[in-house]
Structures are given as C-alpha cells and as structure tokens.
XYZ file of C-alpha atoms in Angstrom:
637
model
C -102.115 -146.513 -87.254
C -100.921 -149.052 -89.648
C -97.484 -150.439 -89.004
C -94.736 -150.254 -91.601
C -95.734 -146.912 -93.034
C -92.910 -144.470 -93.446
C -94.627 -141.671 -91.581
C -93.528 -139.256 -88.882
C -96.238 -139.563 -86.246
C -96.333 -136.221 -84.405
C -99.623 -135.152 -82.822
C -98.628 -131.486 -82.758
C -98.274 -131.518 -86.586
C -101.426 -133.451 -87.375
C -102.934 -130.500 -89.309
C -99.819 -129.473 -91.229
C -101.170 -131.116 -94.403
C -104.417 -129.182 -94.167
C -104.365 -125.883 -96.013
C -106.641 -122.902 -96.218
C -107.780 -122.972 -92.536
C -109.489 -119.683 -91.846
C -109.856 -120.361 -88.111
C -107.857 -122.375 -85.575
C -109.868 -125.478 -84.679
C -110.681 -126.153 -81.002
C -111.529 -129.729 -80.020
C -112.791 -131.030 -76.652
C -113.147 -134.749 -75.947
C -114.137 -136.703 -72.852
C -112.316 -139.768 -71.656
C -115.526 -141.791 -71.411
C -116.245 -141.136 -75.112
C -112.868 -141.753 -76.757
C -109.769 -143.862 -76.215
C -106.779 -141.627 -75.624
C -103.077 -142.394 -75.645
C -102.798 -140.386 -72.408
C -104.199 -141.434 -69.012
C -104.601 -138.985 -66.153
C -104.933 -140.286 -62.576
C -104.884 -138.571 -59.196
C -104.115 -139.700 -55.634
C -104.064 -138.171 -52.190
C -101.334 -139.517 -49.924
C -103.849 -140.518 -47.212
C -107.553 -140.863 -46.612
C -107.779 -137.920 -44.206
C -106.271 -134.503 -43.732
C -106.558 -131.466 -41.518
C -107.447 -127.880 -42.233
C -104.369 -125.693 -42.514
C -101.887 -128.563 -42.726
C -99.988 -129.627 -45.886
C -101.760 -132.391 -47.767
C -99.480 -134.337 -50.149
C -101.065 -135.301 -53.482
C -99.966 -136.197 -56.988
C -101.267 -136.497 -60.503
C -99.785 -139.126 -62.818
C -99.709 -138.670 -66.606
C -98.970 -141.841 -68.543
C -98.294 -141.984 -72.258
C -99.440 -145.121 -74.058
C -98.275 -143.849 -77.442
C -96.391 -146.081 -79.895
C -92.634 -145.925 -79.527
C -92.217 -144.523 -83.034
C -94.304 -141.448 -82.314
C -92.917 -138.068 -81.339
C -93.140 -136.830 -77.695
C -96.417 -135.188 -76.708
C -96.219 -131.762 -75.105
C -99.149 -130.834 -72.806
C -99.522 -127.072 -72.714
C -101.528 -126.960 -69.507
C -102.978 -129.335 -66.927
C -106.022 -128.226 -64.907
C -107.249 -130.105 -61.808
C -110.605 -129.095 -60.363
C -111.972 -130.141 -56.954
C -115.343 -130.432 -55.278
C -114.839 -129.251 -51.698
C -112.448 -127.091 -49.721
C -109.455 -127.112 -52.083
C -108.470 -124.576 -54.697
C -108.200 -125.634 -58.335
C -104.713 -126.259 -59.673
C -103.277 -125.097 -63.005
C -99.900 -126.528 -64.144
C -98.369 -124.972 -67.256
C -95.707 -126.425 -69.472
C -92.268 -125.026 -68.934
C -89.554 -126.613 -71.098
C -86.548 -127.785 -69.126
C -84.545 -129.198 -72.065
C -83.260 -127.865 -75.315
C -85.688 -128.151 -78.238
C -85.542 -131.538 -79.930
C -83.996 -133.324 -76.941
C -85.743 -136.478 -75.748
C -85.724 -137.712 -72.111
C -85.294 -141.477 -72.185
C -86.260 -141.944 -68.486
C -89.669 -143.635 -68.549
C -90.763 -142.626 -64.996
C -90.115 -139.141 -63.668
C -91.283 -137.582 -60.354
C -91.436 -133.790 -60.217
C -91.991 -131.763 -57.069
C -94.056 -128.703 -57.974
C -94.408 -125.523 -55.950
C -97.884 -124.024 -56.173
C -98.508 -120.322 -55.813
C -101.767 -118.445 -55.429
C -102.614 -116.794 -58.731
C -105.898 -115.634 -60.265
C -107.204 -118.064 -62.853
C -106.687 -117.112 -66.463
C -109.327 -117.254 -69.116
C -107.637 -120.327 -70.507
C -107.999 -122.156 -67.212
C -111.780 -121.746 -67.301
C -112.850 -124.581 -69.527
C -116.458 -124.596 -70.687
C -117.142 -127.798 -68.787
C -116.078 -126.377 -65.430
C -117.192 -123.734 -63.012
C -115.031 -120.675 -63.310
C -112.945 -120.434 -60.133
C -112.136 -116.963 -58.963
C -108.718 -117.956 -57.603
C -106.542 -120.995 -57.810
C -103.030 -122.385 -57.520
C -100.560 -122.183 -60.397
C -97.390 -124.196 -60.993
C -95.031 -125.033 -63.814
C -93.322 -128.191 -65.024
C -91.932 -129.773 -68.149
C -95.007 -131.574 -69.494
C -93.220 -133.349 -72.344
C -94.081 -137.059 -72.433
C -92.101 -139.545 -74.482
C -93.884 -142.681 -75.704
C -94.430 -145.159 -72.823
C -93.221 -142.699 -70.199
C -94.894 -141.712 -66.926
C -94.759 -138.241 -65.384
C -95.572 -137.969 -61.675
C -96.379 -134.417 -60.555
C -96.233 -134.189 -56.748
C -97.328 -131.151 -54.745
C -98.728 -130.101 -51.363
C -102.209 -128.663 -50.895
C -103.462 -126.606 -47.923
C -107.150 -127.298 -47.136
C -109.113 -124.289 -45.934
C -112.394 -125.946 -45.009
C -113.354 -129.261 -43.450
C -115.494 -131.833 -45.192
C -115.196 -134.338 -48.022
C -113.028 -133.271 -50.977
C -112.943 -135.142 -54.275
C -111.433 -134.512 -57.684
C -114.103 -133.196 -60.046
C -112.136 -133.526 -63.295
C -108.680 -133.304 -64.828
C -108.234 -131.450 -68.114
C -105.121 -131.658 -70.266
C -104.731 -129.025 -72.993
C -102.487 -129.379 -76.052
C -102.219 -126.066 -77.891
C -100.277 -125.263 -81.051
C -100.450 -122.600 -83.724
C -102.714 -124.895 -85.721
C -105.237 -126.105 -83.111
C -106.290 -126.337 -79.441
C -107.151 -129.764 -78.025
C -108.705 -130.480 -74.631
C -108.947 -133.917 -73.060
C -111.224 -134.154 -69.980
C -111.273 -137.011 -67.454
C -114.275 -136.696 -65.106
C -115.166 -140.206 -64.017
C -113.784 -141.307 -60.608
C -112.850 -144.811 -61.730
C -110.824 -143.410 -64.626
C -109.006 -140.989 -62.320
C -108.324 -143.645 -59.699
C -104.638 -144.297 -59.132
C -103.440 -147.762 -58.150
C -100.215 -146.681 -56.454
C -98.805 -143.670 -54.667
C -95.287 -142.827 -55.853
C -92.465 -141.585 -53.643
C -88.822 -140.730 -54.159
C -86.380 -142.759 -52.052
C -82.615 -143.150 -51.935
C -82.947 -146.237 -54.118
C -85.140 -144.483 -56.650
C -88.882 -144.393 -57.137
C -91.035 -146.582 -54.909
C -94.760 -147.016 -54.857
C -97.295 -147.849 -52.164
C -100.500 -149.630 -53.220
C -103.612 -147.534 -52.693
C -105.662 -150.626 -51.852
C -109.397 -150.482 -52.105
C -109.700 -146.840 -51.130
C -110.738 -144.115 -53.505
C -107.445 -142.381 -54.235
C -109.098 -139.176 -55.510
C -111.307 -138.566 -52.479
C -110.349 -137.458 -48.958
C -112.017 -136.278 -45.777
C -110.697 -133.020 -44.338
C -110.997 -132.625 -40.574
C -110.870 -129.358 -38.634
C -107.412 -128.092 -37.900
C -105.940 -129.810 -34.819
C -105.164 -127.177 -32.245
C -101.628 -126.778 -30.969
C -102.609 -124.333 -28.269
C -102.065 -125.903 -24.832
C -104.404 -125.336 -21.873
C -103.100 -126.410 -18.477
C -104.356 -126.033 -14.907
C -101.380 -126.980 -12.699
C -103.276 -126.727 -9.405
C -106.434 -128.522 -10.518
C -107.664 -131.165 -8.087
C -110.105 -133.976 -8.677
C -112.085 -133.114 -5.545
C -113.265 -129.855 -4.046
C -115.417 -129.093 -1.043
C -118.869 -127.587 -1.019
C -119.278 -123.892 -0.193
C -115.629 -123.002 -0.819
C -114.390 -120.359 -3.224
C -111.856 -121.829 -5.639
C -109.427 -119.901 -7.837
C -107.687 -121.845 -10.583
C -104.662 -120.617 -12.508
C -105.106 -121.334 -16.214
C -101.957 -121.410 -18.362
C -102.196 -120.892 -22.132
C -99.152 -121.880 -24.215
C -98.998 -121.121 -27.931
C -97.299 -124.047 -29.682
C -98.557 -122.948 -33.093
C -96.204 -121.791 -35.835
C -97.536 -118.236 -35.681
C -98.877 -115.653 -33.251
C -102.536 -116.005 -32.324
C -105.507 -113.991 -31.083
C -107.111 -115.948 -28.237
C -110.466 -115.825 -26.456
C -111.158 -118.076 -23.468
C -114.504 -119.490 -22.366
C -115.231 -121.502 -19.233
C -118.311 -123.275 -17.963
C -119.499 -126.178 -15.850
C -121.546 -128.902 -17.492
C -124.257 -130.407 -15.318
C -127.627 -129.595 -13.852
C -128.167 -125.856 -13.964
C -129.240 -125.634 -10.317
C -126.241 -127.499 -8.915
C -123.205 -126.442 -10.955
C -121.119 -123.477 -9.743
C -120.971 -120.180 -11.589
C -117.673 -118.944 -13.003
C -115.919 -115.607 -13.329
C -112.549 -114.623 -14.771
C -110.141 -112.702 -12.543
C -106.793 -111.193 -13.357
C -105.380 -111.884 -9.892
C -105.374 -115.092 -7.863
C -106.361 -113.137 -4.742
C -109.173 -111.243 -6.468
C -112.506 -111.450 -4.639
C -114.262 -112.916 -7.670
C -117.734 -114.190 -6.997
C -117.748 -113.478 -3.282
C -117.512 -109.714 -3.742
C -119.025 -109.270 -7.186
C -121.783 -111.849 -7.701
C -123.077 -112.566 -11.163
C -126.510 -111.454 -12.209
C -129.132 -113.973 -13.339
C -128.568 -113.087 -16.984
C -124.821 -113.518 -16.621
C -125.268 -116.938 -15.049
C -127.054 -118.137 -18.178
C -124.115 -117.141 -20.379
C -120.707 -118.751 -20.752
C -118.205 -116.249 -19.322
C -115.510 -115.354 -21.852
C -112.234 -113.526 -21.562
C -110.493 -111.737 -24.421
C -106.977 -112.947 -23.754
C -105.759 -111.144 -26.847
C -102.452 -111.525 -28.643
C -100.313 -114.516 -27.695
C -96.948 -114.757 -29.383
C -95.566 -117.944 -30.868
C -94.163 -120.119 -28.049
C -95.551 -117.531 -25.639
C -97.378 -118.291 -22.402
C -100.149 -116.386 -20.653
C -101.725 -116.946 -17.240
C -105.184 -116.020 -16.077
C -107.375 -117.046 -13.164
C -110.916 -118.365 -13.111
C -112.892 -118.283 -9.872
C -115.973 -120.199 -8.854
C -117.883 -120.828 -5.662
C -118.942 -124.405 -5.049
C -122.583 -124.975 -4.229
C -123.919 -126.177 -0.879
C -124.833 -129.669 -2.091
C -122.488 -132.515 -3.027
C -122.458 -133.016 -6.777
C -120.357 -133.924 -9.786
C -119.712 -131.506 -12.624
C -117.520 -131.240 -15.703
C -115.297 -128.180 -16.020
C -114.868 -127.128 -19.645
C -112.335 -124.479 -20.654
C -112.293 -123.565 -24.329
C -109.717 -121.522 -26.230
C -111.123 -119.933 -29.396
C -108.351 -118.497 -31.549
C -107.034 -117.845 -35.007
C -103.520 -117.425 -36.276
C -102.459 -113.984 -37.389
C -101.611 -115.345 -40.849
C -104.969 -117.142 -41.124
C -107.655 -114.839 -39.691
C -110.426 -116.699 -41.517
C -109.567 -120.109 -40.023
C -111.013 -120.423 -36.497
C -109.450 -123.065 -34.241
C -110.820 -124.465 -30.991
C -108.896 -126.109 -28.160
C -110.886 -127.802 -25.411
C -109.881 -128.867 -21.900
C -112.372 -131.001 -19.978
C -112.039 -132.190 -16.379
C -114.550 -133.968 -14.158
C -114.699 -132.495 -10.655
C -116.376 -133.944 -7.567
C -117.759 -131.626 -4.886
C -118.040 -133.295 -1.453
C -119.087 -132.041 1.938
C -116.183 -131.128 4.224
C -117.946 -132.352 7.357
C -120.441 -134.745 8.786
C -122.077 -133.851 12.091
C -123.531 -135.745 15.023
C -125.986 -133.932 17.284
C -127.026 -134.679 20.856
C -129.747 -132.800 22.729
C -129.836 -133.165 26.520
C -132.090 -131.390 29.005
C -130.369 -129.335 31.699
C -131.433 -128.146 35.110
C -132.339 -124.476 35.044
C -130.741 -122.596 37.935
C -133.607 -120.099 37.917
C -136.565 -121.247 40.041
C -139.906 -121.913 38.450
C -142.590 -119.177 38.737
C -144.456 -119.133 42.070
C -147.907 -120.440 41.347
C -149.333 -118.566 44.347
C -147.677 -115.204 43.637
C -148.007 -114.659 39.884
C -147.581 -111.034 38.850
C -150.793 -109.533 37.531
C -148.950 -107.061 35.283
C -146.372 -108.138 32.752
C -142.886 -106.717 32.646
C -142.654 -104.671 29.412
C -138.900 -105.306 29.270
C -139.382 -109.061 29.245
C -141.542 -110.333 26.386
C -141.423 -113.963 27.541
C -143.296 -114.684 30.794
C -144.065 -118.365 30.345
C -142.432 -121.637 31.278
C -138.817 -122.137 30.354
C -136.569 -125.132 29.864
C -132.802 -125.305 29.540
C -131.279 -127.711 27.032
C -127.741 -128.504 25.922
C -126.795 -129.281 22.339
C -123.481 -131.042 21.700
C -122.243 -130.969 18.109
C -119.435 -133.250 16.971
C -118.041 -132.372 13.557
C -116.148 -135.108 11.712
C -113.893 -134.055 8.841
C -114.360 -136.146 5.701
C -111.932 -134.024 3.682
C -108.669 -135.472 2.419
C -106.501 -132.676 3.825
C -106.369 -130.684 7.088
C -108.906 -127.908 7.585
C -108.892 -124.918 9.927
C -112.211 -124.385 11.741
C -112.616 -120.732 12.659
C -115.938 -120.974 14.491
C -119.100 -123.047 14.760
C -122.441 -121.376 15.453
C -125.947 -122.731 15.962
C -128.837 -120.675 14.587
C -132.591 -120.818 14.994
C -134.668 -121.155 11.836
C -137.191 -118.400 12.298
C -139.228 -117.778 15.425
C -141.678 -120.479 16.558
C -145.205 -119.469 17.430
C -145.613 -118.180 21.009
C -142.071 -119.148 22.084
C -138.486 -117.954 21.959
C -135.138 -119.715 22.108
C -131.880 -118.085 23.182
C -128.689 -119.822 22.016
C -125.348 -119.289 23.745
C -122.050 -121.042 23.154
C -120.278 -122.759 26.010
C -116.596 -121.768 25.631
C -115.448 -124.058 28.448
C -116.467 -127.222 26.581
C -115.943 -126.076 22.978
C -112.804 -126.711 20.931
C -110.880 -123.393 20.613
C -111.302 -121.337 17.450
C -108.853 -121.578 14.521
C -108.185 -125.215 15.371
C -106.788 -127.545 12.733
C -108.756 -130.721 12.190
C -107.042 -133.591 10.424
C -108.802 -135.922 7.977
C -111.199 -138.127 9.941
C -110.630 -135.862 12.963
C -113.301 -134.401 15.247
C -114.285 -130.965 16.489
C -116.748 -130.598 19.376
C -118.936 -127.612 20.201
C -121.547 -127.229 22.912
C -124.440 -124.781 23.059
C -126.969 -123.868 25.722
C -130.556 -123.497 24.523
C -132.993 -121.586 26.705
C -136.507 -122.201 25.399
C -139.351 -120.184 26.899
C -143.037 -119.670 26.265
C -144.351 -116.156 25.858
C -147.409 -116.790 28.038
C -147.459 -118.699 31.331
C -150.809 -120.255 30.489
C -149.420 -121.775 27.263
C -148.141 -125.303 27.927
C -148.310 -126.705 24.416
C -145.222 -128.541 23.179
C -143.112 -126.527 20.721
C -140.779 -127.706 17.970
C -137.634 -125.680 17.360
C -135.645 -126.037 14.120
C -131.989 -125.092 13.764
C -129.119 -124.992 11.321
C -125.389 -125.171 11.987
C -122.919 -122.798 10.360
C -119.221 -123.645 10.249
C -116.668 -121.110 9.055
C -113.543 -122.884 7.865
C -110.612 -122.663 5.491
C -107.997 -124.976 4.074
C -104.767 -125.336 6.005
C -102.763 -124.815 2.798
C -103.549 -122.703 -0.245
C -101.064 -122.342 -3.146
C -102.213 -118.868 -4.143
C -101.796 -117.165 -0.769
C -104.065 -116.958 2.291
C -106.883 -119.494 1.908
C -110.335 -117.905 1.643
C -112.934 -118.532 4.307
C -115.875 -120.762 3.511
C -119.156 -121.174 5.341
C -120.850 -124.563 5.369
C -124.436 -124.886 6.555
C -125.710 -128.191 7.881
C -129.232 -129.083 8.897
C -129.881 -129.992 12.535
C -132.555 -132.379 13.881
C -135.621 -130.695 15.322
C -135.956 -130.245 19.085
C -139.384 -130.918 20.607
C -139.749 -129.176 23.978
C -142.688 -130.538 26.083
C -143.337 -127.523 28.292
C -146.408 -128.956 30.071
C -145.188 -132.483 30.916
C -143.513 -133.532 34.189
C -139.810 -134.443 33.937
C -137.212 -136.357 35.952
C -133.685 -135.045 35.397
C -130.648 -136.999 36.605
C -127.306 -135.315 37.171
C -123.923 -136.610 38.325
C -122.447 -134.309 40.950
C -118.706 -133.989 41.652
C -117.345 -137.220 43.132
C -116.472 -137.449 46.824
C -113.330 -139.163 48.187
C -113.625 -142.503 49.945
C -114.898 -142.236 53.557
C -113.846 -144.377 56.516
C -115.529 -147.780 56.463
C -115.780 -150.248 59.312
C -115.197 -153.213 57.000
C -112.198 -152.259 54.918
C -111.805 -155.698 53.392
C -115.372 -155.692 52.017
C -114.771 -152.631 49.882
C -112.141 -152.347 47.170
C -109.430 -149.781 47.924
C -109.481 -146.519 45.970
C -113.269 -146.539 45.581
C -115.160 -143.271 45.353
C -118.644 -142.180 46.187
C -120.624 -140.675 43.326
C -123.391 -138.258 44.289
C -126.512 -138.385 42.083
C -129.321 -135.870 42.042
C -132.779 -136.563 40.585
C -134.892 -133.454 40.028
C -138.645 -133.981 39.549
C -140.516 -131.101 37.880
C -144.228 -130.347 37.847
C -144.908 -127.646 35.208
C -148.693 -128.219 35.276
C -151.375 -126.274 37.144
C -152.358 -129.355 39.170
C -150.933 -131.008 42.235
C -149.173 -134.190 41.106
C -148.401 -137.175 43.291
C -145.471 -139.452 42.502
C -144.256 -142.731 43.916
C -140.471 -143.169 43.816
C -138.448 -146.372 44.147
C -134.722 -147.054 43.633
C -133.996 -150.567 42.384
C -131.117 -152.495 43.958
C -128.219 -153.691 41.830
C -125.127 -155.904 42.048
C -123.120 -153.122 40.396
C -123.408 -150.564 43.200
C -124.660 -149.787 46.655
C -126.433 -146.563 47.514
C -127.701 -144.423 50.300
C -130.816 -142.310 49.948
C -134.557 -142.859 49.887
C -135.173 -146.387 48.684
C -138.887 -145.802 48.227
C -141.275 -142.874 48.611
C -144.888 -143.901 48.396
C -146.324 -140.422 47.999
C -144.296 -137.457 46.858
C -146.602 -134.509 46.200
C -145.554 -131.529 44.086
C -147.589 -128.361 43.935
C -148.078 -126.635 40.530
C -144.977 -125.014 39.012
C -142.533 -126.626 41.414
C -139.587 -129.003 41.449
C -138.093 -131.362 44.027
C -134.591 -132.821 44.144
C -133.770 -136.277 45.582
C -130.121 -136.955 46.347
C -128.378 -140.349 46.377
C -124.833 -141.455 47.156
C -123.706 -144.236 44.832
C -120.885 -146.563 45.869
C -119.764 -148.526 42.728
C -118.884 -152.189 43.168
C -117.440 -152.394 39.636
C -115.141 -150.195 37.594
C -114.348 -149.524 33.957
C -117.964 -149.828 32.815
C -121.295 -148.049 32.637
C -123.682 -148.556 35.535
C -127.371 -147.808 35.418
C -129.213 -146.878 38.617
C -132.900 -147.524 37.944
C -135.078 -144.960 39.670
C -138.744 -145.630 39.003
C -140.952 -142.540 39.177
C -144.701 -143.125 38.750
C -147.308 -140.412 38.334
C -149.967 -142.014 40.489
C -152.722 -139.747 39.268
C -152.313 -140.679 35.598
C -150.628 -144.046 36.288
C -147.769 -143.168 33.968
C -144.056 -143.818 34.507
C -142.020 -140.653 34.030
C -138.827 -141.423 32.136
C -135.529 -140.402 33.744
C -133.448 -138.134 31.485
C -129.698 -137.708 31.889
C -128.188 -134.232 31.988
C -124.701 -133.004 31.408
C -121.539 -134.846 30.319
C -120.747 -138.290 31.640
C -124.274 -139.578 31.253
C -126.031 -141.456 28.489
C -129.451 -142.927 27.814
C -129.664 -146.673 27.359
C -131.958 -148.461 24.931
C -134.575 -149.019 27.647
C -134.601 -145.293 28.456
C -132.581 -145.555 31.691
C -129.804 -143.045 32.441
C -126.287 -144.464 32.882
C -122.955 -143.004 33.948
C -119.369 -144.171 33.556
C -117.263 -145.537 36.414
C -113.553 -145.293 35.696
C -111.126 -148.076 36.628
C -108.056 -147.794 38.801
C -106.048 -146.344 35.877
C -108.592 -143.573 35.457
C -109.954 -144.923 32.197
C-alpha cells in the first residue's frame, strides 16, 4: 500500500466497495505462493513424547501488518497432523467488547481442547477429512505487529513419528471466505518455545531441531513387578516357588495379564506354572504337557485397583544340569479409561543354577565272609530259588558328598542305584548304617556328608569268569534348611558314579587291618618306645580259577616297623576256588604317619606279581600300588 493515503485499511471490509455480488467469494492461497501479513508456526515442547501422556505444544500467529491497519480477526485455525495425533480446530471467541484494541504485542493463551466431531468447515479441500478431532476456542484478534501464542496439551494415542501436515487460518465475513494454508515444514518451523513465568513471557531457543516434528514412544508403564524373595542363585533339581507382587501405580484401575518364561536353550531352561498358593504342588504334582511347555504360561490376574497390590506365585523346577537362564515376567495391561491402549511392563532377572553337591567316590574290595564254592563238590542241580550260582565278590563304596551351596542343606538320605542289569551278573547294594552319616543331617556350606555301601557282585553261572563292568548313579534327597514360604520341598539330585570293573577270574591279594592288640611284655623295655601297640594284619590270597596256582610270598623288611609272621614262602599252592589267609603282627617303630608293609606275592606259573589291595577303613593305596595304614601318635592323632 502506498503511504500517505487517507484510507482505512481493514481486511474484513476489502469488498465493501464492490457491488452486485451474486455469490460470496471463497479464496484459498498457499504460503509458498503468496506473501502474507500473517505467519503461522508450530512447536512441540520437546523432541519426544509418550503415548497417553500430555504433550505440550503451541502455535504462534504473528501479524506483520502495518500499524495503521485495523486488527485482523481469524475465524478459525485448523492444525492437521501426520501420525498419531488428532487434528485441532480453534475457533474465534471474542473476549473484548467490539471495537476495543489490545495493545499488548505478545499474548500467551492456554487453550483447553475437547473431543468434538469435525464440522464441514474444518474439512478444507486440501486436507483429508478427519472423522474426529479436538476443538478449542480463543480470541483470535491480532493487532498490527502483535504475536498470539496458543498453548495446549495433546494426548498421543499411537507411537511413531508425528509431524505437522499443515496449518490453515480462515477469515470469514459476510462478504467473503479466505483461507491461508501453510504446509511447508521450514515455514512452520518455530525458532523459540514460549512459556509464561513470574517475570512475564520467556522463550527457549529450539536450536537446530525440527520444532514441528516429534517422536512418540510407547507409554511408559507405571505398573510395578517385584519378587521380594528372588535370589541370584538356585540349585539344580529343586522346586522353587516365587511370590510375585504387582502394584498399580497408574492413575486409573487396570486389567492385568501376567506372562512368565525362561530365556535360554530350550532343553536346559526350567518350565513354569502359576499357582495361587505358595505351598501348591505346582510342577511336581501336575506336570506340563509337551504342548504347554512350548507356550508362555499366562495368568489372568484381572482387575487391579489404582494403588492396589496383588500377589501370585510362580513355580518352576530347576533342571538337573548347571546352567544360566533369564527369568522374564511380563505384565500386559490396559487402563479402564483407555481400553484401546495396551501397556507392557517387563521384569528381567538373570538366574544361575548350580549343583548343590560334588561327590568323591572310593571303591574298595572286601573279604566275603561266605566261603568260595567247593570245586570238588559242585552241585549238579541248580537251586531254583537262587538265580546266581557263580563267583561272587564283595566291594565297599564310600561316597563323600561336599556341599557347594551357599546356605545349609538338610540331607534326608543318600542311595546308590545300579544302572540296569549287566549281562550274566547281578549286584546287590546295601547301605551300611554304622558308617553312614545319620539321615536328616544338616550340612553347612563346604561341609561333608559320608555314606558307605556294600556291593555284592555275583555271576549267574559258575563257569563264567569274564570281568564285568557295573555302572551306578547316586541319588540324594535333600531340602533347604530355611524356606520363607513354609516347609521346604524335597529335591532329588542324581549324580553319576564311576564304573566298577569286577575281575571275577583273576587272583587277588586282600589286606585287612585287624583290631589292635595291647603292648605285650618285652625283655628289652628300653629298646621299644612305651605305649606302643601291635597291629595285626591279614593278607587273604584268592584263587577263583579252575587251575591250581602256586605263589611265592615274601615280606620286605623296613625301618618303620618290625613284624612277626612268615618272612618268605617259596611255594604256596592254592587249589581251584579257594583262598588262604596269612597273618602278620606289625610292631610300628614310628608314629603319626602312614607305614607301608610290602608283601610281594608272585604267581609263579604266569610269572606275574599280584597287587595287594587294601580293604576297609584305615587303609589306602599308594602311588606304587602298595597298601598302607595309619599309625597314630601318642596323642591318638
């Protein structure tokens, strides 16, 4: 406009001088095509938001009109989005008396938006017609050079990237309808975000970010999942029941479904089941089917009130092998006021499953009290009540369990079992209660529990002298000493046992320490230390073959002891299926150490040395194969 002209510049009356208009003109212009005296910009308060949470935003209308012009009144402002936000329609609502002019150049208005169906006027030809939107009202009168800041909160419904598609301002009078559309992002970009403070309006620079674009993230869950009794380590083979607490910290009631699973290798992770009681049998009484194991068990927890808390129990049985797994408990819920907005809360814990025990096994031959079959009087008919008629050997197995748990355990019982039945042989296992730790005994961390078993191995046929390998497994029934949910459940741990090779047809030499004898009268009292004892030793030589075997026997002298008994036997003949016992009296010359009498037994027919094997407690086998026994000192140690 030319300056100096005595004209009243009022955009709303621009067609007053035009007469004979049969229709009301409608004009639509785009910001990229014309230069307007109004600029429309938009800004989100941040670069990210969350579904279901208030998202502050504002649109700024700036008038660049000449000071001499009349105020411009925008009839309606329409903001359209691409993404998970509803379109916004803001209508003009006069707050001042007609003709009054607001001289404040910058004004910030807080607008309340309500859900209203879009009107026909809100559906501009250049936009998609939204089926619902948000409607607000404000005084949209702009004086020349003024700035109107319309601030409001939006509630995103879906996650993803949201951007402003366009902003349309509509000026409508009785004479015409004018639409101004801003659709380019750089033209809608806002340099500052305005806020009301106690000192007035302040602005925060938007920086290099795109002020009219934001990323919406899924709604952060406020539901709390807690497992108060969860431990970082559990033991294999035990049944574990965890109490899961769900606390609703949302602002509304919620409908909740729980899911639980272990992440890891499918063959090693435990299976889960929900129980309503901490003492419920769970998996031990009601095992899952194969199809159920492939699914993630869920529990319809149902309605949980705001600030309410619910408790439920999940039970699983740890596998037999040490492993690591990740326990995942997921709460799937929606608020009562927002049934179409699903929310997920996840609790993840890494759990280590370790063995409760390590075991050490010791097999020792024993002397069978039953005599060997008489080779010269073998029964021609077999006893139908006795299926095994062949050679037999008695062995002793000593098992020492070491606890590697971090808390005390109660061992109820320890049993040794045979893995199947070997070909042409049997093995009878009996527990020795006199040398076994009593049942229901507490074992501290790094403590030991000892059990001893007698193994009677026997061939079915007397003519069968082939060596036989027996395989075993050890079962230990145990429970924790303390369990927060009541009586601790029993667990059964199975450990593998080394194989036992029984050489039925080979000759043996078995050494045994007999009960010690008190010191006898000696002629030279000064030559012998006072308090000495005499230790009887018995060496049993067995001939299980069908041939007569001849042995030469020699006892080696030693500085550690003196002995009485046969020093050397040049020819000791044993008939088939017979045994012979040689007895020695050992007088120790030392104390507090192991001594090793070396008895050399040679099978003269095959020119082979028969190794001496120790039997019973108090004896051990040295690295060279010799049998040793312990001589206590004066203190009895």
